mmCIF file of C-alpha atoms in Angstrom:
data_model
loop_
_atom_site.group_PDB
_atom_site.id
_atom_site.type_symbol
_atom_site.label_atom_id
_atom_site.label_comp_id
_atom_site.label_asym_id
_atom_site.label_seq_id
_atom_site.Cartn_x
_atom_site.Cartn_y
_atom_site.Cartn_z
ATOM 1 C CA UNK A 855 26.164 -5.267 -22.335
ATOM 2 C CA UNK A 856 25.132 -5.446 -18.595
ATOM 3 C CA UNK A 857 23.860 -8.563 -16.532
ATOM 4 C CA UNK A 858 20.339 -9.281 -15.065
ATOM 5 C CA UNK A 859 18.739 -12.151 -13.255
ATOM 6 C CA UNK A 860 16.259 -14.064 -14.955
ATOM 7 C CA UNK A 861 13.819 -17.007 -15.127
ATOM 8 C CA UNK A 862 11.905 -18.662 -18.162
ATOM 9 C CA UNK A 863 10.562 -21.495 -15.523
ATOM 10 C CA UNK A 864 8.451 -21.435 -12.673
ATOM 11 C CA UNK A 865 10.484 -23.118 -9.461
ATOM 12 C CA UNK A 866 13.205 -23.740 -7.054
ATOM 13 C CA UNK A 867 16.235 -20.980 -6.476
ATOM 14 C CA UNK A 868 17.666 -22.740 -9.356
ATOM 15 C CA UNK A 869 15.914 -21.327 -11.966
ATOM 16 C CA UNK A 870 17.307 -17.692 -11.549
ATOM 17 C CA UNK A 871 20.506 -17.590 -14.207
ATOM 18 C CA UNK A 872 22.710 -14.442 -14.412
ATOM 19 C CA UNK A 873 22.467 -13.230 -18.230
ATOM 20 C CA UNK A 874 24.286 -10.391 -20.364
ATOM 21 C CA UNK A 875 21.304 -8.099 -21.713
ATOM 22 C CA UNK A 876 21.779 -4.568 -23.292
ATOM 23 C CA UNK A 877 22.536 -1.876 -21.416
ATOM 24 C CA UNK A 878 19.360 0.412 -20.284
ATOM 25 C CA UNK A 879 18.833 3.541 -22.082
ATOM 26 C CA UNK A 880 17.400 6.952 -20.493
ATOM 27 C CA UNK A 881 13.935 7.003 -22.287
ATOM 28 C CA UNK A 882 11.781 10.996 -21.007
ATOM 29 C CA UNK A 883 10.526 10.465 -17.681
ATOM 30 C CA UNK A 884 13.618 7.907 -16.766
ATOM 31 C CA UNK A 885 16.863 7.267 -15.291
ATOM 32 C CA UNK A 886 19.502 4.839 -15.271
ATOM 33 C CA UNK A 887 20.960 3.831 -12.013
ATOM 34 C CA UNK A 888 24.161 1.762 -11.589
ATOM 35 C CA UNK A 889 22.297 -0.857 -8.954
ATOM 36 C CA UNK A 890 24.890 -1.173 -5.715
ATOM 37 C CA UNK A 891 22.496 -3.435 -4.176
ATOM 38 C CA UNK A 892 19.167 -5.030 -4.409
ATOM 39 C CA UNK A 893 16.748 -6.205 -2.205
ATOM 40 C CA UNK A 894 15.070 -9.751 -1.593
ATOM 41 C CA UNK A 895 11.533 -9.839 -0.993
ATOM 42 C CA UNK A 896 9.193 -12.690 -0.020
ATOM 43 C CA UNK A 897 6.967 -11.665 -3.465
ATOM 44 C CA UNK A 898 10.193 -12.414 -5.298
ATOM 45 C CA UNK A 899 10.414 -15.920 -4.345
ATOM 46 C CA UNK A 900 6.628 -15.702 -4.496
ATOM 47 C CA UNK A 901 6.442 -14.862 -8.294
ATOM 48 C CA UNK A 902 9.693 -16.939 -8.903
ATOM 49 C CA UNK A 903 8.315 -20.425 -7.803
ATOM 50 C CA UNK A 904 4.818 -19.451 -9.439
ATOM 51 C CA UNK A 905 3.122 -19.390 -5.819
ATOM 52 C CA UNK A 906 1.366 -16.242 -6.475
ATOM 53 C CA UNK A 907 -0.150 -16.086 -9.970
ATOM 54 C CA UNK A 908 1.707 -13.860 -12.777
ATOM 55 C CA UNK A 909 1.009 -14.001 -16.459
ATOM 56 C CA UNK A 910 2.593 -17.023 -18.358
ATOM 57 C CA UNK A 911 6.226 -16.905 -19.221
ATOM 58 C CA UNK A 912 7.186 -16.423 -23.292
ATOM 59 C CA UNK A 913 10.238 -15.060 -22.572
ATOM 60 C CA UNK A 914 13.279 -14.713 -19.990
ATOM 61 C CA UNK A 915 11.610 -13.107 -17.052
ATOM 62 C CA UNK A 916 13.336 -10.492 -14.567
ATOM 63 C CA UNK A 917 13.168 -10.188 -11.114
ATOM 64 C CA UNK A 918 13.153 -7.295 -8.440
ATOM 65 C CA UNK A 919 11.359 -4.436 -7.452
ATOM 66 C CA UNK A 920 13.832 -2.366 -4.761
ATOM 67 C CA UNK A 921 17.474 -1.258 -5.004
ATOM 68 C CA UNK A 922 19.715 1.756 -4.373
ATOM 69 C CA UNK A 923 22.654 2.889 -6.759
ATOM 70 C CA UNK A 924 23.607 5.815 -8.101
ATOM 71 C CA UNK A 925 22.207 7.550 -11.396
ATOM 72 C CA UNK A 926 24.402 6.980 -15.082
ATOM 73 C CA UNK A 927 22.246 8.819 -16.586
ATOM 74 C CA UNK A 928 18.985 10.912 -17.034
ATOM 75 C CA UNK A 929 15.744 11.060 -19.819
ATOM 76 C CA UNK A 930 15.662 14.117 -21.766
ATOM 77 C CA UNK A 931 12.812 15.649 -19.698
ATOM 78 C CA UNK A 932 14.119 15.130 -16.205
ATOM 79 C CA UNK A 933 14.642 17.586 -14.043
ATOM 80 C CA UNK A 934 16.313 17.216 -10.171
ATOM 81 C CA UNK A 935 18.753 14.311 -10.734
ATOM 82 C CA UNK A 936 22.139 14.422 -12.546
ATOM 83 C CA UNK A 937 24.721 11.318 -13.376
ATOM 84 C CA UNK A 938 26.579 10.618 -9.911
ATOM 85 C CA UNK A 939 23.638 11.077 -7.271
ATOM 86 C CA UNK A 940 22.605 8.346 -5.216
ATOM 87 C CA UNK A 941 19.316 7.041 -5.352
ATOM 88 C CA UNK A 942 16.987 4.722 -3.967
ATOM 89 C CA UNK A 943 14.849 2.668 -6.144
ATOM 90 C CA UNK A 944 11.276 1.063 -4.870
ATOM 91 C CA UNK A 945 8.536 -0.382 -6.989
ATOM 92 C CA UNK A 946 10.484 -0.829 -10.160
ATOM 93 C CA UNK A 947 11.064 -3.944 -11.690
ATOM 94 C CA UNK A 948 14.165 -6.289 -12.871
ATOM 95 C CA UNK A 949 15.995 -4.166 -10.292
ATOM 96 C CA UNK A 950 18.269 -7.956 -10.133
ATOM 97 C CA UNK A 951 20.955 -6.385 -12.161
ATOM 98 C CA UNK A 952 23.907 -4.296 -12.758
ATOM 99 C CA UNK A 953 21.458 -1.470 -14.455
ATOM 100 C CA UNK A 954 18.063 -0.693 -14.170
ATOM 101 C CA UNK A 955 16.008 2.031 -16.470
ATOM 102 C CA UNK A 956 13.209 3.490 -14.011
ATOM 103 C CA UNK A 957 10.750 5.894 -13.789
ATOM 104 C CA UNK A 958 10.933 9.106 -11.799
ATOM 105 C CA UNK A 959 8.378 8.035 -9.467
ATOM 106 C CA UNK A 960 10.365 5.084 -8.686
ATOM 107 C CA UNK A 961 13.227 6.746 -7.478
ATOM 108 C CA UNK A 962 14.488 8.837 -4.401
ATOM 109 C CA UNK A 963 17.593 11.154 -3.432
ATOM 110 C CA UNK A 964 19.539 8.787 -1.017
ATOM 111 C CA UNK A 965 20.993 10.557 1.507
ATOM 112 C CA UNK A 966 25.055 9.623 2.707
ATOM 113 C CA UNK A 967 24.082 8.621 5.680
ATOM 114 C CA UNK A 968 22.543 5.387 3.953
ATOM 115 C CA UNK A 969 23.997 2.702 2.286
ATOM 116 C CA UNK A 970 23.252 1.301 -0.573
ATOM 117 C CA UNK A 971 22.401 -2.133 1.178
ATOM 118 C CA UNK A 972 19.557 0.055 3.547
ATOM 119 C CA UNK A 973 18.158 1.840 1.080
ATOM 120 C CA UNK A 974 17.736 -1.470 -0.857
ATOM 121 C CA UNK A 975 15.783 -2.705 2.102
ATOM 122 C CA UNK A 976 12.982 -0.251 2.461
ATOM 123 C CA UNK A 977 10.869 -0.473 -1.108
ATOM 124 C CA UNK A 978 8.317 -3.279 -0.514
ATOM 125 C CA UNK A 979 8.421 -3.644 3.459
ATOM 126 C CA UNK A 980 8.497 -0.105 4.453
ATOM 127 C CA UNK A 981 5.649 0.676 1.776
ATOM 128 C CA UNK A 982 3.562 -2.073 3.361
ATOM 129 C CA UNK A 983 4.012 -1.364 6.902
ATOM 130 C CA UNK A 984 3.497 2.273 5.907
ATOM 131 C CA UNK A 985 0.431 1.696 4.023
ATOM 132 C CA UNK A 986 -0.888 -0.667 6.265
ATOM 133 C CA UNK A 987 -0.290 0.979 9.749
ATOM 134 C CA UNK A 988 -1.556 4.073 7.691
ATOM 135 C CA UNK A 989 -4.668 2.249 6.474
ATOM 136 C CA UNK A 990 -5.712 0.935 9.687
ATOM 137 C CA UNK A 991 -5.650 4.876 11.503
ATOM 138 C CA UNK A 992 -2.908 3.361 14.177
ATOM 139 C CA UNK A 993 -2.385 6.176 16.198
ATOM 140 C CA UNK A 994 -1.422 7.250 20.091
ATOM 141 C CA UNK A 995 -3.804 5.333 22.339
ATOM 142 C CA UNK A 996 -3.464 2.274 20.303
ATOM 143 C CA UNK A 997 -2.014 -0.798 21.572
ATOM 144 C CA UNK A 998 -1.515 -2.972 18.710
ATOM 145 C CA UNK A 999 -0.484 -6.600 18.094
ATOM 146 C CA UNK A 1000 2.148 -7.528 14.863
ATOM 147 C CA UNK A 1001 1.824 -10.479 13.846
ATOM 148 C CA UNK A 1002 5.631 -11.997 12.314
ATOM 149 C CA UNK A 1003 7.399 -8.978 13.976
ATOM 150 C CA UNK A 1004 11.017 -9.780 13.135
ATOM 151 C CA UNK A 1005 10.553 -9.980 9.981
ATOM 152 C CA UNK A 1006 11.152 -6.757 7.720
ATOM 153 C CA UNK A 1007 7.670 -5.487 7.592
ATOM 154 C CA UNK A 1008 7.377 -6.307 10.508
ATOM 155 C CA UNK A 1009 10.247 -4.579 12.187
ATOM 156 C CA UNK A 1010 9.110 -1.282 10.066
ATOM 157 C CA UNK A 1011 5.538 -1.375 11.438
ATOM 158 C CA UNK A 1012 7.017 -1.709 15.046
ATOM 159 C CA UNK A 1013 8.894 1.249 14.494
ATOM 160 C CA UNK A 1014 6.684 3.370 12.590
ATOM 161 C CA UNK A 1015 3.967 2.218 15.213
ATOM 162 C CA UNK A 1016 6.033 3.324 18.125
ATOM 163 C CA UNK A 1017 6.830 6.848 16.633
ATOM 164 C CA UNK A 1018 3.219 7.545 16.262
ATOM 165 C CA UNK A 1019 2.474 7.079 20.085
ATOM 166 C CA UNK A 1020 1.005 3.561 19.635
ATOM 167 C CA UNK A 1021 1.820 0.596 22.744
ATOM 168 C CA UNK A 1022 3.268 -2.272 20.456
ATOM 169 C CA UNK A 1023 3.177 -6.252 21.129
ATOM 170 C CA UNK A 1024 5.082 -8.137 18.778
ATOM 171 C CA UNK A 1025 4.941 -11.963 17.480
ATOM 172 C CA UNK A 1026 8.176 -13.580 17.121
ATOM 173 C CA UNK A 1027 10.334 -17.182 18.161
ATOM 174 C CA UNK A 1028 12.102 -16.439 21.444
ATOM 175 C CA UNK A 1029 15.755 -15.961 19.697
ATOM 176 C CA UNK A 1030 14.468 -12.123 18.121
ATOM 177 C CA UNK A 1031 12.972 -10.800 21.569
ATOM 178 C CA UNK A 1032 15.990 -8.655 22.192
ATOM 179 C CA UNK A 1033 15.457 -7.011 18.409
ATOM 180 C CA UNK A 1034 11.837 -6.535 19.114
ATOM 181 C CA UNK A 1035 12.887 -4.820 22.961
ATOM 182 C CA UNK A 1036 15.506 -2.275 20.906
ATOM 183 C CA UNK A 1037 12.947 -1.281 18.244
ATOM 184 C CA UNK A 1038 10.448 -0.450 21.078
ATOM 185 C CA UNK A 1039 7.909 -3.510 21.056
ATOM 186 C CA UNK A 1040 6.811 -6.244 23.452
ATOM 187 C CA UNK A 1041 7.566 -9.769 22.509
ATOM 188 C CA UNK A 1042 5.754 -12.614 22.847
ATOM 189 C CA UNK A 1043 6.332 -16.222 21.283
ATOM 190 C CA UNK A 1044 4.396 -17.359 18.632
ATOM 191 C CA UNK A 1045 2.788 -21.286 19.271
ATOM 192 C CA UNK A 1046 0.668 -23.070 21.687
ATOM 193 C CA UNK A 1047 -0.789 -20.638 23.757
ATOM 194 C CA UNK A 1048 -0.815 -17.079 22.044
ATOM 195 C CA UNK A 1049 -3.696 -15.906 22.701
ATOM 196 C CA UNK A 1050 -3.067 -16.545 26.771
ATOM 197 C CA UNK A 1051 -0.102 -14.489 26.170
ATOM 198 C CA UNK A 1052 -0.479 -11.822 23.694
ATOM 199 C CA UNK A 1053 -3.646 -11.075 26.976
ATOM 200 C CA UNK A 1054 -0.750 -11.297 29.553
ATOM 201 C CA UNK A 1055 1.278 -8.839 27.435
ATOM 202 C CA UNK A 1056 -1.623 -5.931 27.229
ATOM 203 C CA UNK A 1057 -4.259 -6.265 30.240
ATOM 204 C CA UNK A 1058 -5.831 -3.123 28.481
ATOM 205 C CA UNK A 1059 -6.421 -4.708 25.498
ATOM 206 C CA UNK A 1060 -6.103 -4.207 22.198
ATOM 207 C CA UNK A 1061 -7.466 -1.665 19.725
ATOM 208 C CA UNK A 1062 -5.710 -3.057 16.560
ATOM 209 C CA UNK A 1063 -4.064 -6.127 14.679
ATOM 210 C CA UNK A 1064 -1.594 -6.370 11.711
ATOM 211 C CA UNK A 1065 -0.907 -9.608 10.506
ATOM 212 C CA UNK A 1066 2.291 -10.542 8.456
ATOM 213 C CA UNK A 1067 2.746 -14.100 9.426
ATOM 214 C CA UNK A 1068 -0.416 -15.526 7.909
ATOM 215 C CA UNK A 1069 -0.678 -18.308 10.605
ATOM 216 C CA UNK A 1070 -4.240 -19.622 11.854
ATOM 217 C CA UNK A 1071 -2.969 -18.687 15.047
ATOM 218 C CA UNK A 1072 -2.334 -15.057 14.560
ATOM 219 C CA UNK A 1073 -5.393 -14.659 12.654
ATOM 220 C CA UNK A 1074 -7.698 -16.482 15.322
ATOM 221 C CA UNK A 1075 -6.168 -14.602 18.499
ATOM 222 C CA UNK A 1076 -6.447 -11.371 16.282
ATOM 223 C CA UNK A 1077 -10.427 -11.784 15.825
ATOM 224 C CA UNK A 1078 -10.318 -12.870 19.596
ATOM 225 C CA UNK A 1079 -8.846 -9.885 20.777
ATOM 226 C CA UNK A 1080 -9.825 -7.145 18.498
ATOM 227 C CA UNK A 1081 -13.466 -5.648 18.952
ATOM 228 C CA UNK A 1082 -13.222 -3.908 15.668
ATOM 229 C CA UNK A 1083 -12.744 -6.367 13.107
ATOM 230 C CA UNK A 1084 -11.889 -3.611 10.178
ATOM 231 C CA UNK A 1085 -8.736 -2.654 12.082
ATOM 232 C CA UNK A 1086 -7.343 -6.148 11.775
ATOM 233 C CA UNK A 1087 -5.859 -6.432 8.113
ATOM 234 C CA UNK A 1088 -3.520 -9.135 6.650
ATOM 235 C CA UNK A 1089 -0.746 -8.516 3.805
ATOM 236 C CA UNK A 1090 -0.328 -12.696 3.782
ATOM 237 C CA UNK A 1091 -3.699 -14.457 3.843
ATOM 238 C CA UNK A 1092 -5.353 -11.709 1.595
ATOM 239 C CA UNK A 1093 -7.589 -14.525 0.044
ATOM 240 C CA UNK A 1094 -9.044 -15.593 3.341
ATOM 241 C CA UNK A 1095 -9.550 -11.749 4.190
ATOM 242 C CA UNK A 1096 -13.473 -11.473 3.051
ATOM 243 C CA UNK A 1097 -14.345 -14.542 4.766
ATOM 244 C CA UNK A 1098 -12.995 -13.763 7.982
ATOM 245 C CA UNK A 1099 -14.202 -10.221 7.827
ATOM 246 C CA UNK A 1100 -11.085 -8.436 8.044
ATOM 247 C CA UNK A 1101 -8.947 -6.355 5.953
ATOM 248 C CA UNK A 1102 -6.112 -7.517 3.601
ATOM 249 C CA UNK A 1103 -3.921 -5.418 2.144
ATOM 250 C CA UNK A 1104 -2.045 -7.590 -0.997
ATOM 251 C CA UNK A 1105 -0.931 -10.981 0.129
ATOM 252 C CA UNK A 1106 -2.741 -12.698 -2.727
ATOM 253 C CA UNK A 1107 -6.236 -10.290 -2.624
ATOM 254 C CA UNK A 1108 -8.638 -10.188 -5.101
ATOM 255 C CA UNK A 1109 -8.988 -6.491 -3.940
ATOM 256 C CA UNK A 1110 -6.538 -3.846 -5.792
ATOM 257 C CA UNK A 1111 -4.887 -1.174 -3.357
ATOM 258 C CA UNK A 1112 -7.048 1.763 -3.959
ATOM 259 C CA UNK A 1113 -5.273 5.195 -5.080
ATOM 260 C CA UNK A 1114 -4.727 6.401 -1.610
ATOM 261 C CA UNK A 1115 -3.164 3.398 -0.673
ATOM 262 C CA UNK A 1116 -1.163 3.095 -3.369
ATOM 263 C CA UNK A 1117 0.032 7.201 -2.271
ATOM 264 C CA UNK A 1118 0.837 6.005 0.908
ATOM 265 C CA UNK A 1119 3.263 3.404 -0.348
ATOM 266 C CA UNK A 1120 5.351 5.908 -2.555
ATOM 267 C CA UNK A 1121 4.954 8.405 0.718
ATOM 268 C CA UNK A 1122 6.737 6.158 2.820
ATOM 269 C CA UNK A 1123 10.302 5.899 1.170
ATOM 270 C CA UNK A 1124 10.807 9.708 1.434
ATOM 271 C CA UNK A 1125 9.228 9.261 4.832
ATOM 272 C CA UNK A 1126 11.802 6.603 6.285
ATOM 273 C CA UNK A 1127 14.934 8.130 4.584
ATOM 274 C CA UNK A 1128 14.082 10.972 6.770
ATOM 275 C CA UNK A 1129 13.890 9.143 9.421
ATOM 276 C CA UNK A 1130 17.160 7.338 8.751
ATOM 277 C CA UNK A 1131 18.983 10.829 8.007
ATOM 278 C CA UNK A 1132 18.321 11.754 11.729
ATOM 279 C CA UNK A 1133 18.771 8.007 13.343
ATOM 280 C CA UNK A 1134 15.270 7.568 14.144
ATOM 281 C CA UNK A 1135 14.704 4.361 12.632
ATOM 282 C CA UNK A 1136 16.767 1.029 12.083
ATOM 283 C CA UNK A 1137 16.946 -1.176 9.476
ATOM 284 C CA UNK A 1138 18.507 -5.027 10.049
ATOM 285 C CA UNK A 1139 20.968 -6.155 7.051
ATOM 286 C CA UNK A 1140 21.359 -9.487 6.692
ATOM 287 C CA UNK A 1141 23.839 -11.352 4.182
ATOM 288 C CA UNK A 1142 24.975 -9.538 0.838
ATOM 289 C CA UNK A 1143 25.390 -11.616 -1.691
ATOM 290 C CA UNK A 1144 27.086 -11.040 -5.427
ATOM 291 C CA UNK A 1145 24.650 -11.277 -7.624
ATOM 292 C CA UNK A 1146 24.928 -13.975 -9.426
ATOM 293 C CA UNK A 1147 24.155 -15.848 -6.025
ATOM 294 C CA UNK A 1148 20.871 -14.972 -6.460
ATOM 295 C CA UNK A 1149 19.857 -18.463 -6.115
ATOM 296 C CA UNK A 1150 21.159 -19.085 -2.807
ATOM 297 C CA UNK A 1151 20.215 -15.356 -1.766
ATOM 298 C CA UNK A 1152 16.560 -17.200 -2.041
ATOM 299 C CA UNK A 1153 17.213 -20.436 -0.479
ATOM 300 C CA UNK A 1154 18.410 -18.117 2.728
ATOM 301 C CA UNK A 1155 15.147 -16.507 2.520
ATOM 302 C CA UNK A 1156 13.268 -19.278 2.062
ATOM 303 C CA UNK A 1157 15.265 -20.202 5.547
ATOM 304 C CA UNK A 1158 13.933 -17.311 7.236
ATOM 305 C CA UNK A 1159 17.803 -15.895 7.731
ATOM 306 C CA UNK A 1160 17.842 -12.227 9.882
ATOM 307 C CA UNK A 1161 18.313 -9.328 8.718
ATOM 308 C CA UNK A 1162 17.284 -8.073 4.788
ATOM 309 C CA UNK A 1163 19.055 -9.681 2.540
ATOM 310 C CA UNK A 1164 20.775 -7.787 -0.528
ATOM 311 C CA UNK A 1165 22.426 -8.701 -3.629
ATOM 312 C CA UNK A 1166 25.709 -6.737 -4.867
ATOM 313 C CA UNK A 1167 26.350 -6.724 -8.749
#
């Protein structure tokens, strides 16, 4: 037997209990990995507290989509991976545990100069910021405004933003300016006034907006300052998207990510592990938690704690 995280109720933290489930098997097309940490994502509190819609629970649900480990063992068909490599895992699911079975596709070489608790942190936010920056052609000559930018996909869009030539302006409460500064972005604080100051912060203008807080504020100032209303996108307000006449990239869409899109995502991990190989990018880990804490690992989200956090079977 191994141990998982699971729910069979929609609601608070409390209803994630650590359980003893078999132990994954190697099916073709699949490896196990021994999980050293997994990440916390917003969607996981999301689907946990039955905010975003999921189909109804019959039976003990899992939880998690991003880890990093190291492979136990390998399908019958799979070639490039061998028991004792380290991996990252994005996109998988019931990644909450001490194994995980997942596909190929799902998995990366991780190399030693990341730890299990980075790797853990890129699946979901680097995808998204990928994707989205990706999506919305951000290139040099932009100057674009982040909505939310201290949070993780927020912090990877600054970053992948800033490598791509782009000036970057950057949403945030006054206590993460100095994070923003190091990862090459201009704060500004969120509240009464925004628009007044995101102007102050580029007299040019600006040529693009990416929106991860899902505030009326962000999303009015966007529209206000952006000519081009398809390079403003949302990954938070995605049901408000249409209306507004913007973009939304998940966040609750009615829209599917289209194929390309969906590419993007998966191109991102190998993307950012290069970068991370060579120092060129920066990931903020937060608390790592054992985990059966997976509870409270969610009531620190839900407190907006710094820094990704990570749970440690």
């Amino acid at each position: 037997m191994t141990h998982a995280i699971v729910y069979t109720e929609h609601g608070d933290p409390e209803v994630l209990t650590l359980v003893d489930v078999d132990r994954p098997t190697a099916e073709p097309g699949h490896l196990v990995v021994r999980v050293e940490a997994a990440g916390v994502n917003p969607i996981d509190a999301k689907l946990r507290s039955g905010l975003r819609s999921s189909p109804p629970l019959t039976k003990p649900r899992r939880i998690g989509n991003d880890g990093a480990g190291t492979v136990v063992e390998v399908g019958p068909d799979v070639d490039g991976f061998r028991p004792g490599d380290p991996v990252v895992v994005f996109g998988a699911s019931g990644v909450y545990a001490s194994e995980v079975a997942v596909k190929t596709s799902s998995v990366q070489p991780r190399p030693p100069q990341v730890s299990a608790a980075v790797g853990a942190a890129l699946g979901i936010p680097v995808g998204t910021a990928y994707q989205s920056l990706r999506s919305l052609d951000v290139r040099a000559g932009d100057t674009l405004v982040i909505h939310a930018g201290s949070g993780a996909v927020g912090q990877a869009a600054i970053q992948l933003a800033v490598l791509w030539g782009a000036t970057v302006v950057a949403t945030a409460s006054p206590r993460r300016f100095d994070r923003l500064r190091e990862l090459g972005a201009t704060p500004v604080a969120y509240g009464d006034g925004l628009l007044e100051r995101l102007r102050e912060a580029a007299p040019q203008g600006y040529t693009v907006a990416f929106d991860a807080a899902g505030t009326d504020e962000a999303l009015s100032a966007s529209l206000e300052l952006v000519t081009d209303h398809h390079r403003i996108a949302t990954i938070v307000r995605g049901a408000d998207a249409a209306g507004l006449g913007i973009r939304a990239f998940s966040g609750g869409s009615p829209d599917p990510l289209t194929p390309q899109q969906q590419a993007w995502r998966a191109e991102a991990i190998p993307v950012v592990l290069a970068l991370l190989e060579t120092g060129r990018f920066s990931v903020e880990v937060g608390p790592e938690l054992p985990l059966a804490d997976a509870a409270e690992a969610h009531r620190l989200l839900a407190a907006n704690t710094a820094g990704k956090i990570t749970l440690t079977p």
